[in-house]
XYZ file of C-alpha atoms in Angstrom:
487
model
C -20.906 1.739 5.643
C -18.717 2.558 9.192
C -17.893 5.654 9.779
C -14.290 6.178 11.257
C -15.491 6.195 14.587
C -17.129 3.059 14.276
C -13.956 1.485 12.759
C -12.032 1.902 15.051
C -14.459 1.025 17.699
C -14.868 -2.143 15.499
C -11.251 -3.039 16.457
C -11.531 -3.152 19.998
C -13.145 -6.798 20.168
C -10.494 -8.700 18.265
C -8.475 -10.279 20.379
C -4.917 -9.514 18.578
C -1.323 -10.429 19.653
C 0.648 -7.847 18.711
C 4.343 -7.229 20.145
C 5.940 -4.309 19.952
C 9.567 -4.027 20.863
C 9.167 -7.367 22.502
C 6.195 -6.822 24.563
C 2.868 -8.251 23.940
C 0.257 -5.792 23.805
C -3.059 -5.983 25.825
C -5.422 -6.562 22.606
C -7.547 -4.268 23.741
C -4.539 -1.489 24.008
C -3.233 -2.139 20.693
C -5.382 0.714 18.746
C -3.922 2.996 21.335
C -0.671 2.260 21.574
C 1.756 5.448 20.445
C 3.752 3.371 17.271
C 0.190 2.367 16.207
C -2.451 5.551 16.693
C -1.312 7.481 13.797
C -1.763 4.398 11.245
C -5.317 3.783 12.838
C -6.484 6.990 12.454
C -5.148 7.254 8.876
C -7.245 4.377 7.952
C -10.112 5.711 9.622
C -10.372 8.508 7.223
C -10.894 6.255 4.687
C -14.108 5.141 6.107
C -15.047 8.783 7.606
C -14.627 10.223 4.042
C -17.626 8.013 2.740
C -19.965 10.401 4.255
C -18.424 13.464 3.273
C -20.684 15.281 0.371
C -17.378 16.379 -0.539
C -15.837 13.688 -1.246
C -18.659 10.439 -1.951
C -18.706 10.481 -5.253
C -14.738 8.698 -5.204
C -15.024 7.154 -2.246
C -18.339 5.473 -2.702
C -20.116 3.084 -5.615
C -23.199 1.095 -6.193
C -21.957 -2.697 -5.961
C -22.258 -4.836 -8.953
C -22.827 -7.932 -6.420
C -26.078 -6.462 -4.419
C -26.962 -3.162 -5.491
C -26.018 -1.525 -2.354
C -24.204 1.598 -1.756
C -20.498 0.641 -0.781
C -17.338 2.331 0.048
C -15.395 1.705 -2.737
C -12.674 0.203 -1.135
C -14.716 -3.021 -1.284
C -15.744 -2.855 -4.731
C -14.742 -5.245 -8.381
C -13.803 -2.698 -10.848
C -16.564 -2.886 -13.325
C -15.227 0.342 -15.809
C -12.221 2.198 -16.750
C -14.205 4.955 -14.960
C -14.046 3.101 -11.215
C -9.899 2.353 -12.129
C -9.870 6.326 -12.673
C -11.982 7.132 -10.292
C -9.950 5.108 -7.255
C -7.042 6.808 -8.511
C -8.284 10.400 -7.949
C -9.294 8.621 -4.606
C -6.527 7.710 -3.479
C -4.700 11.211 -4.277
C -7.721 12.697 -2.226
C -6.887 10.740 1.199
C -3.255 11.255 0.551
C -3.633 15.087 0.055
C -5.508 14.814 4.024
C -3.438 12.532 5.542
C 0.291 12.754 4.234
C 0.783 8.993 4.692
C -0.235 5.805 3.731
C -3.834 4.810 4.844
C -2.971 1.307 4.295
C -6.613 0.214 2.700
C -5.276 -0.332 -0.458
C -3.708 -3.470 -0.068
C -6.380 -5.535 0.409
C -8.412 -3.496 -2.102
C -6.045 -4.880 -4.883
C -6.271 -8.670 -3.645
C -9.900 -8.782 -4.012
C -9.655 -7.455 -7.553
C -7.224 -9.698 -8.451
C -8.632 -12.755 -6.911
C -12.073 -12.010 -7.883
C -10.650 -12.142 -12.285
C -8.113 -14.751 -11.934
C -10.913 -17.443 -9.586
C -13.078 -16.980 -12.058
C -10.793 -17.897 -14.870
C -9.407 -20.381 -12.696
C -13.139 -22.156 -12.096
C -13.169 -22.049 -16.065
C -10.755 -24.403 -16.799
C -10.380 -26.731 -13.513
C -14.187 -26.453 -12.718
C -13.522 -25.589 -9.411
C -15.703 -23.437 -7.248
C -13.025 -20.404 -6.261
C -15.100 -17.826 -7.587
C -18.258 -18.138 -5.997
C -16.656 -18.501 -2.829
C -14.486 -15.429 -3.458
C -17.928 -13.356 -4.693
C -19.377 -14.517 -1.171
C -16.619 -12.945 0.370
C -17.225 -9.854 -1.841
C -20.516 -10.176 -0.183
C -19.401 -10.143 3.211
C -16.644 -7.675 3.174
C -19.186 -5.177 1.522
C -21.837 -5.900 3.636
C -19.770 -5.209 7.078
C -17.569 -2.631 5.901
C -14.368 -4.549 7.209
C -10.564 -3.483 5.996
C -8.686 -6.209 4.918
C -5.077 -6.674 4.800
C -3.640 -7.857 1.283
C -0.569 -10.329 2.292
C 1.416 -11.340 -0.756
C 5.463 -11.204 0.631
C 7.138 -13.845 1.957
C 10.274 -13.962 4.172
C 11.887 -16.030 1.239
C 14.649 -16.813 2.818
C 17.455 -17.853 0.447
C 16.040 -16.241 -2.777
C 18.453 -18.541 -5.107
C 16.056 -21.407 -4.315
C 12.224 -21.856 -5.128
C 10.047 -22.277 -2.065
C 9.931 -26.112 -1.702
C 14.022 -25.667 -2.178
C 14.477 -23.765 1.201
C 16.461 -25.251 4.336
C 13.186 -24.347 6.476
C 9.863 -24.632 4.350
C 7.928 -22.215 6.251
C 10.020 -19.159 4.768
C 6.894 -19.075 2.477
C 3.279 -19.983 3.416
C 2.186 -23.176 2.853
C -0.470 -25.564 3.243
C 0.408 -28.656 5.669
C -3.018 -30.654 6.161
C -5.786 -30.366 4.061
C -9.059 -31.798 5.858
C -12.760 -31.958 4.581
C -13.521 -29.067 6.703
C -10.980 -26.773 5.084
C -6.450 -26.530 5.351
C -3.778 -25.637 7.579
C -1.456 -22.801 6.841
C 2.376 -22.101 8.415
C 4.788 -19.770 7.593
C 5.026 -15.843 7.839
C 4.352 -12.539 5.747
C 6.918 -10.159 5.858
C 6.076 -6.400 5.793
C 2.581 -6.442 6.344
C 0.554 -2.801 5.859
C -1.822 -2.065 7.911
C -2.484 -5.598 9.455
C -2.325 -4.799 13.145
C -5.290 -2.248 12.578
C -7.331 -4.815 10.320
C -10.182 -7.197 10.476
C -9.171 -9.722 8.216
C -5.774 -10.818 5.684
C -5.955 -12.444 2.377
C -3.364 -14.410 1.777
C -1.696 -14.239 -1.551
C 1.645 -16.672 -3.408
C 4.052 -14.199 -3.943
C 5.396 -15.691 -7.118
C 4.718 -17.541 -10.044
C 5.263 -21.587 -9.164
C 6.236 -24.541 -10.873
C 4.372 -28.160 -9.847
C 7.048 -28.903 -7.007
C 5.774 -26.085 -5.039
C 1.908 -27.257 -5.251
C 1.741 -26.591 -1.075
C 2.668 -23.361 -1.477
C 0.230 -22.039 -4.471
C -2.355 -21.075 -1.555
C -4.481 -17.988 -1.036
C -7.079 -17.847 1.930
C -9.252 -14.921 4.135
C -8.000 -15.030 7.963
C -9.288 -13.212 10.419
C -5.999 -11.089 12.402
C -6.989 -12.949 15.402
C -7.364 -15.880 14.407
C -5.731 -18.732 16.625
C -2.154 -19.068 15.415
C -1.508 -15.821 14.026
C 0.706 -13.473 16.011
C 2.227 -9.973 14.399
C 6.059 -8.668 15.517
C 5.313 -4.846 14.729
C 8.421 -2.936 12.898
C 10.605 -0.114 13.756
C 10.311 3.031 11.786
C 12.453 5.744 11.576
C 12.339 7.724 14.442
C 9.300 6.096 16.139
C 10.466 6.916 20.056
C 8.838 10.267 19.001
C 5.364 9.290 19.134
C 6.124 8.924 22.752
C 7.561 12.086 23.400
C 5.306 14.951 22.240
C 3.668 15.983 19.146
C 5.982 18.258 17.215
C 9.249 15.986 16.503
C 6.755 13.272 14.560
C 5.786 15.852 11.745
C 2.892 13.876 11.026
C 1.892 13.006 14.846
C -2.315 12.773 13.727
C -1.806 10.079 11.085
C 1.761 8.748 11.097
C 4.068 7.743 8.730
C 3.823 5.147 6.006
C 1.674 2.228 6.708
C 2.573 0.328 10.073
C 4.162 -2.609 8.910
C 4.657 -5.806 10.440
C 6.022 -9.172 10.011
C 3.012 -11.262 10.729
C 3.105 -15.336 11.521
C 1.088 -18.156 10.813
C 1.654 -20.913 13.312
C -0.609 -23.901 12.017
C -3.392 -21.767 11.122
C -7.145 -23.511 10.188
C -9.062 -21.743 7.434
C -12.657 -23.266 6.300
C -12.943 -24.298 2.668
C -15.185 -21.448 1.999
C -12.139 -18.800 2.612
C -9.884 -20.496 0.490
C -9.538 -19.428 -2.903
C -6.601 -21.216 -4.139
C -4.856 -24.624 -3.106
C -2.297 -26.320 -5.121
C -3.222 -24.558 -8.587
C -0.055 -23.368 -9.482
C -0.774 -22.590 -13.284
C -2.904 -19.753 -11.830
C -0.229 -18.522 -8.982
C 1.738 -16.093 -11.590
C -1.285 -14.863 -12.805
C -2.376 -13.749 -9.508
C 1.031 -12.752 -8.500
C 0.712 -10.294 -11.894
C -2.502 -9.101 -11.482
C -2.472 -7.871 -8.153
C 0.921 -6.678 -8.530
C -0.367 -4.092 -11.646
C -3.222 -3.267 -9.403
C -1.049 -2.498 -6.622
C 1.776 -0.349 -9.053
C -1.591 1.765 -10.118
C -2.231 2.990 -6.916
C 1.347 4.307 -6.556
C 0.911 7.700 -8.921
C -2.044 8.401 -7.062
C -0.959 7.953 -3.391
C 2.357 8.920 -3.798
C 1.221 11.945 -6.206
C -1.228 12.930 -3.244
C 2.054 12.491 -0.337
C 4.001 14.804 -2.802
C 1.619 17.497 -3.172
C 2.242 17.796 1.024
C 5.524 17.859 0.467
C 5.562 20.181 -2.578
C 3.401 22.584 -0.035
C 5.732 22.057 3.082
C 8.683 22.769 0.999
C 7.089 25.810 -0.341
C 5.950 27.021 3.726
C 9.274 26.222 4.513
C 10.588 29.073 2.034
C 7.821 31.554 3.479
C 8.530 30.694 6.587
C 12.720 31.805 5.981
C 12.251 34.598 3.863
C 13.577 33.572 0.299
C 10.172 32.052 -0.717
C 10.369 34.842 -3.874
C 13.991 33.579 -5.278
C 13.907 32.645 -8.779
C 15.882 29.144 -7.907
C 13.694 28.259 -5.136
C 10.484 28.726 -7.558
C 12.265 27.103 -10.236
C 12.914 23.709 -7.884
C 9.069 24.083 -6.370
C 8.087 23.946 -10.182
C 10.553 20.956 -10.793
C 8.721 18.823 -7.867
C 5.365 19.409 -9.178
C 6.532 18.382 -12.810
C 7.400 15.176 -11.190
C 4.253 14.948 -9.261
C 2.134 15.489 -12.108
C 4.328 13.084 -13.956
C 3.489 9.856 -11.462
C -0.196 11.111 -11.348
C -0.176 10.905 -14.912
C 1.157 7.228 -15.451
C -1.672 6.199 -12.696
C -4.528 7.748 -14.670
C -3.332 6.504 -18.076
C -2.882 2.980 -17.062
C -6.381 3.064 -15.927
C -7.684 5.111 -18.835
C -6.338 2.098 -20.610
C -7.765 -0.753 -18.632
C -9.333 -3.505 -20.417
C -12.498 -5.507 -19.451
C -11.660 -9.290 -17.960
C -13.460 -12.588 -18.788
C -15.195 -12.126 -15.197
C -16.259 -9.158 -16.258
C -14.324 -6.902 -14.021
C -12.300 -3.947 -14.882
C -7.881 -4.462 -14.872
C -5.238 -1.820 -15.611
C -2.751 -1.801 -18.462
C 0.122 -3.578 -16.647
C 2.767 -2.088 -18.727
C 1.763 1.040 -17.876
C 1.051 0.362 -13.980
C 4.505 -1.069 -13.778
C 6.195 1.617 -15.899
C 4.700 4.471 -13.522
C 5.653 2.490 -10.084
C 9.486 2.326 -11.514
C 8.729 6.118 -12.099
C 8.336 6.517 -8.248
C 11.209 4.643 -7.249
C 13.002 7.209 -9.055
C 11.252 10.475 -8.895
C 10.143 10.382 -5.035
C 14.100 10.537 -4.292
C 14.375 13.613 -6.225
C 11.562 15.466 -5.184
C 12.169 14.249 -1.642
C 16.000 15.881 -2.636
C 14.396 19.058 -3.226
C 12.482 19.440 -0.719
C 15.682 18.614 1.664
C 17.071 21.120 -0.487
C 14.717 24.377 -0.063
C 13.773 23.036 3.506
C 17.654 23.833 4.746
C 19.831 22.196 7.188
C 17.460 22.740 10.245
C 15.393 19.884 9.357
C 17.609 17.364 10.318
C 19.060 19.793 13.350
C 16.440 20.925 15.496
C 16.547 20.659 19.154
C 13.435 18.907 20.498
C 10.064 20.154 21.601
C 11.018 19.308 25.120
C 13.280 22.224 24.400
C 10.832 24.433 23.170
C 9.442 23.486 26.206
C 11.861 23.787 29.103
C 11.534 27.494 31.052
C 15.050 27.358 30.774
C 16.553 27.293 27.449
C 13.023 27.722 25.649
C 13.457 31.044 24.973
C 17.104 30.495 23.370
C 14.888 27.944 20.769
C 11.947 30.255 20.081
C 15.067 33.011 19.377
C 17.542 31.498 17.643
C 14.938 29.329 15.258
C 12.929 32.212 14.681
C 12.818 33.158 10.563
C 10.354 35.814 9.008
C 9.708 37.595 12.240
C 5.680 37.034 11.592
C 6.000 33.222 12.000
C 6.035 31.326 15.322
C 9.037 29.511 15.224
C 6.630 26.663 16.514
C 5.267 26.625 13.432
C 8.519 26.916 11.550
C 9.722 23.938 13.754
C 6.514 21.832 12.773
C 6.847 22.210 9.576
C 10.645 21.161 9.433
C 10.069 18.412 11.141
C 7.188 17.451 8.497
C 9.456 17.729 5.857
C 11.892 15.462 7.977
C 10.118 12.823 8.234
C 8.343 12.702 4.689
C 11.064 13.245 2.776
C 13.563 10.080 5.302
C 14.228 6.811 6.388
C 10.939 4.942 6.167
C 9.033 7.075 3.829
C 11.799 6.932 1.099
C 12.611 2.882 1.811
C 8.585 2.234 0.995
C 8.486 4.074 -1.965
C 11.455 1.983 -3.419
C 10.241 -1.080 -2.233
C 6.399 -1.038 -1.677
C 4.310 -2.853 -4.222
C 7.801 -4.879 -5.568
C 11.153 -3.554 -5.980
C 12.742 -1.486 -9.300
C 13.630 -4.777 -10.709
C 10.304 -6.584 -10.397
C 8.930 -3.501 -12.354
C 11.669 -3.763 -14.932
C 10.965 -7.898 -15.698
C 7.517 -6.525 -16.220
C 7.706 -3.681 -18.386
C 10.509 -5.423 -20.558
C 8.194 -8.128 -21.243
C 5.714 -6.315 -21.938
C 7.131 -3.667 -24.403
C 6.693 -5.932 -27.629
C 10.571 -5.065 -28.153
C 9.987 -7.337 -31.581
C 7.360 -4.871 -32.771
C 9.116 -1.729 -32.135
C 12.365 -3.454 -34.257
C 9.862 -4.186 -37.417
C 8.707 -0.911 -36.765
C 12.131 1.150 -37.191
C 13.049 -1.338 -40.273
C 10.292 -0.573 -42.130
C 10.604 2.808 -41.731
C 14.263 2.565 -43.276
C 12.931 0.505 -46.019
C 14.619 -2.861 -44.532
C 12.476 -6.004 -45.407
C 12.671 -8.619 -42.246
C 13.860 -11.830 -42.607
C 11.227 -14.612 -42.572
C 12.279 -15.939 -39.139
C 11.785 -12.090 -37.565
C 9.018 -11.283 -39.380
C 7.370 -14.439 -37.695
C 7.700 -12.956 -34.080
């Protein structure tokens, strides 16, 4: 297993083109690059962590495949108890970092291609699954993050993704070869790609026969010839380049360091493909790694709020009404909320059910009721926090302020709250709360791992609204007609 040292060390011989704000990066530079360092080192605690005493027992397992000690972000589920245990993981990291450590991702496309190959091989007799447990193998064995890419651009979304003007607004296979296919197209909001080794490529719907070039899912490396990443603008990024204080979270960032990455013609050998043209088996993909990835959310997002929860509450020591009755009253109302999205997480996975591959997968309903949860809930305890942090967070002068010999002193004075505190540290933790609770951070929690509505079609399919009917008329003594009592 790397340690985080030796991940990000592992980085430096990829040669990567990455742009940011129109320039193309040096490949070698990329790691280092302001936008980028915080996301890099946030992933690198998820390797570092594996040696920890402290902390093994989550972040490492014994792998069903070899029999080898593994971080766990490389494992196949194989009990409800590894689904529990990753989210208590994932809470962990979050509770040290603050942000996204962008692992996850690819974590959930190996689960879900490793349960829907093998059902896949089942009935088409094809030979997906071993190829995707030799993968396994090899992402285990080197210890390698890999980037799960399921979105598409999409383009016109009233049209299916053979319908579109320009085909490549989703991935799709144009040659197929003996030695393996050719993929074009983009993904769109990438995690944690520029500071990966490898993607997995992932539909990002269900599909109908029409749109057999696009049912495709394949292991790239970043690098690979053909693939370039466009990094994206977060809120407030200029501020990595300007100090430490205005970034809140300057060691590790915020959110996950998204990009829009393309595929221009890309070769992948017939070993790293896992799907081509099977488009019975796309939705089922689509669904699995979607729950996988709404499990996480309770956990991760639990974990961000507990920072948040505890800036808030610095925030009130730090101006001197830390002891009034509505401020603990709204503390207590974020951790409800907390505890509530934590709660969904574990449950879903306390609820997990055995697969015909043998691996371990979530309740869905419950994995996409607690991701709507978050969608909701982060607003409000973001709202809170915003609340009990006061107008200053979104008014500070800069640390080049603080900073000047000039007007520094009118900063330190006028900032200044319970006498005791250094309005530094008053000022760091506003800005904390500024930047956790805004713009980016808010925008992924709505939107990462599928939007409100995606979670919605889910759970209302899912509900067994028939059953709950039968239910409430037998309880009022109301005998169902034949035709209802059939559903």
């Amino acid at each position: 297993m790397k340690t985080g040292k030796e991940y990000i060390e592992s980085l430096r011989s990829r040669n990567i083109k990455v742009y940011v704000k129109g320039q193309l990066l040096k490949s070698e530079e990329v790691i280092d690059h302001p936008f980028i360092r915080g996301h890099v080192n946030s992933a690198a605690m998820t390797f570092e962590l594996a040696h920890d005493p402290a902390s093994e027992d989550l972040m490492t397992v014994t792998s069903h495949l070899t029999g080898k000690k593994i971080n766990r972000f490389t494992h196949i589920h194989q009990s409800k108890e590894d689904l529990i245990k990753k989210v208590k993981m994932l809470r962990m990291i979050s509770q040290k970092t603050g942000t996204c450590y962008q692992r996850c991702v690819g974590f959930d496309a190996i689960n879900a291609l490793y349960s829907t190959t093998f059902e896949m091989d089942q009935k088409l007799s094809t030979s997906y699954h071993q190829r995707m447990k030799k993968y396994v193998e090899y992402m285990q064995e080197n210890d390698i993050m890999v980037a799960g890419a399921m979105t598409d651009p999409k383009g016109d979304r009233s049209l299916r993704p053979g319908q579109q003007a320009d085909p490549d607004m989703f991935v799709h296979v144009v040659e197929r070869n003996d030695q393996g296919i050719v993929v074009r197209g983009a993904k769109a909001h990438m995690t944690g790609m520029v500071n990966s080794h490898e993607m997995l490529i992932m539909p990002t719907m269900g599909m109908v026969a029409e749109d057999k070039d696009y049912a495709v899912s394949c292991a790239i490396p970043v690098d690979a010839p053909g693939v370039l990443h466009i990094f994206g603008r977060q809120t407030n990024d200029d501020r990595k380049c300007e100090g430490e204080i205005d970034q809140g979270n300057a060691q590790f960032g915020i959110v996950g360091g998204e990009c829009l990455t393309v595929l221009e013609n890309v070769f992948v050998p017939w070993e790293k493909v896992f799907m081509c043209g099977e488009t019975d088996f796309a939705g089922m993909l689509v669904e699995r790694f979607a729950s996988y990835h709404r499990q996480n959310y309770g956990g991760c997002k639990g974990g961000v709020s507990d920072i948040v929860i505890g800036a808030a509450a610095v925030m009130a020591d730090y101006s001197g009404y830390a002891k009034a009755a509505h401020i603990k009253d709204k503390i207590n109302e974020m951790i409800h909320m907390a505890e509530t999205l934590y709660a969904c997480s574990i449950a879903c996975s306390a609820e997990g059910k055995q697969t015909a591959s043998g691996s371990y997968f979530v309740d869905p309903l419950l994995a996409n009721v607690g991701k709507h949860n978050v969608t909701r809930l982060i607003y409000d305890i973001d709202r809170i926090a915003q609340d009990i942090g006061g107008g200053l967070t979104a008014t500070l002068p800069s640390e080049s302020d603080l900073r000047n010999p000039e007007i520094g002193k009118y900063v330190e004075k006028y900032f200044k709250g319970v006498a005791s505190v250094p309005t530094e540290d008053r000022m760091r933790m506003a800005r904390l709360l500024e930047n956790m609770t805004g713009g980016t951070a808010l925008i992924e929690s709505m939107h990462g791992a599928g939007s409100p509505q995606a979670q919605k079609v889910m759970y209302s399919k899912l509900s067994n609204l028939e059953h709950k009917k039968r239910c409430a008329m037998a309880i009022a003594g109301i005998k169902p007609k034949g035709d209802e009592k059939a559903k």
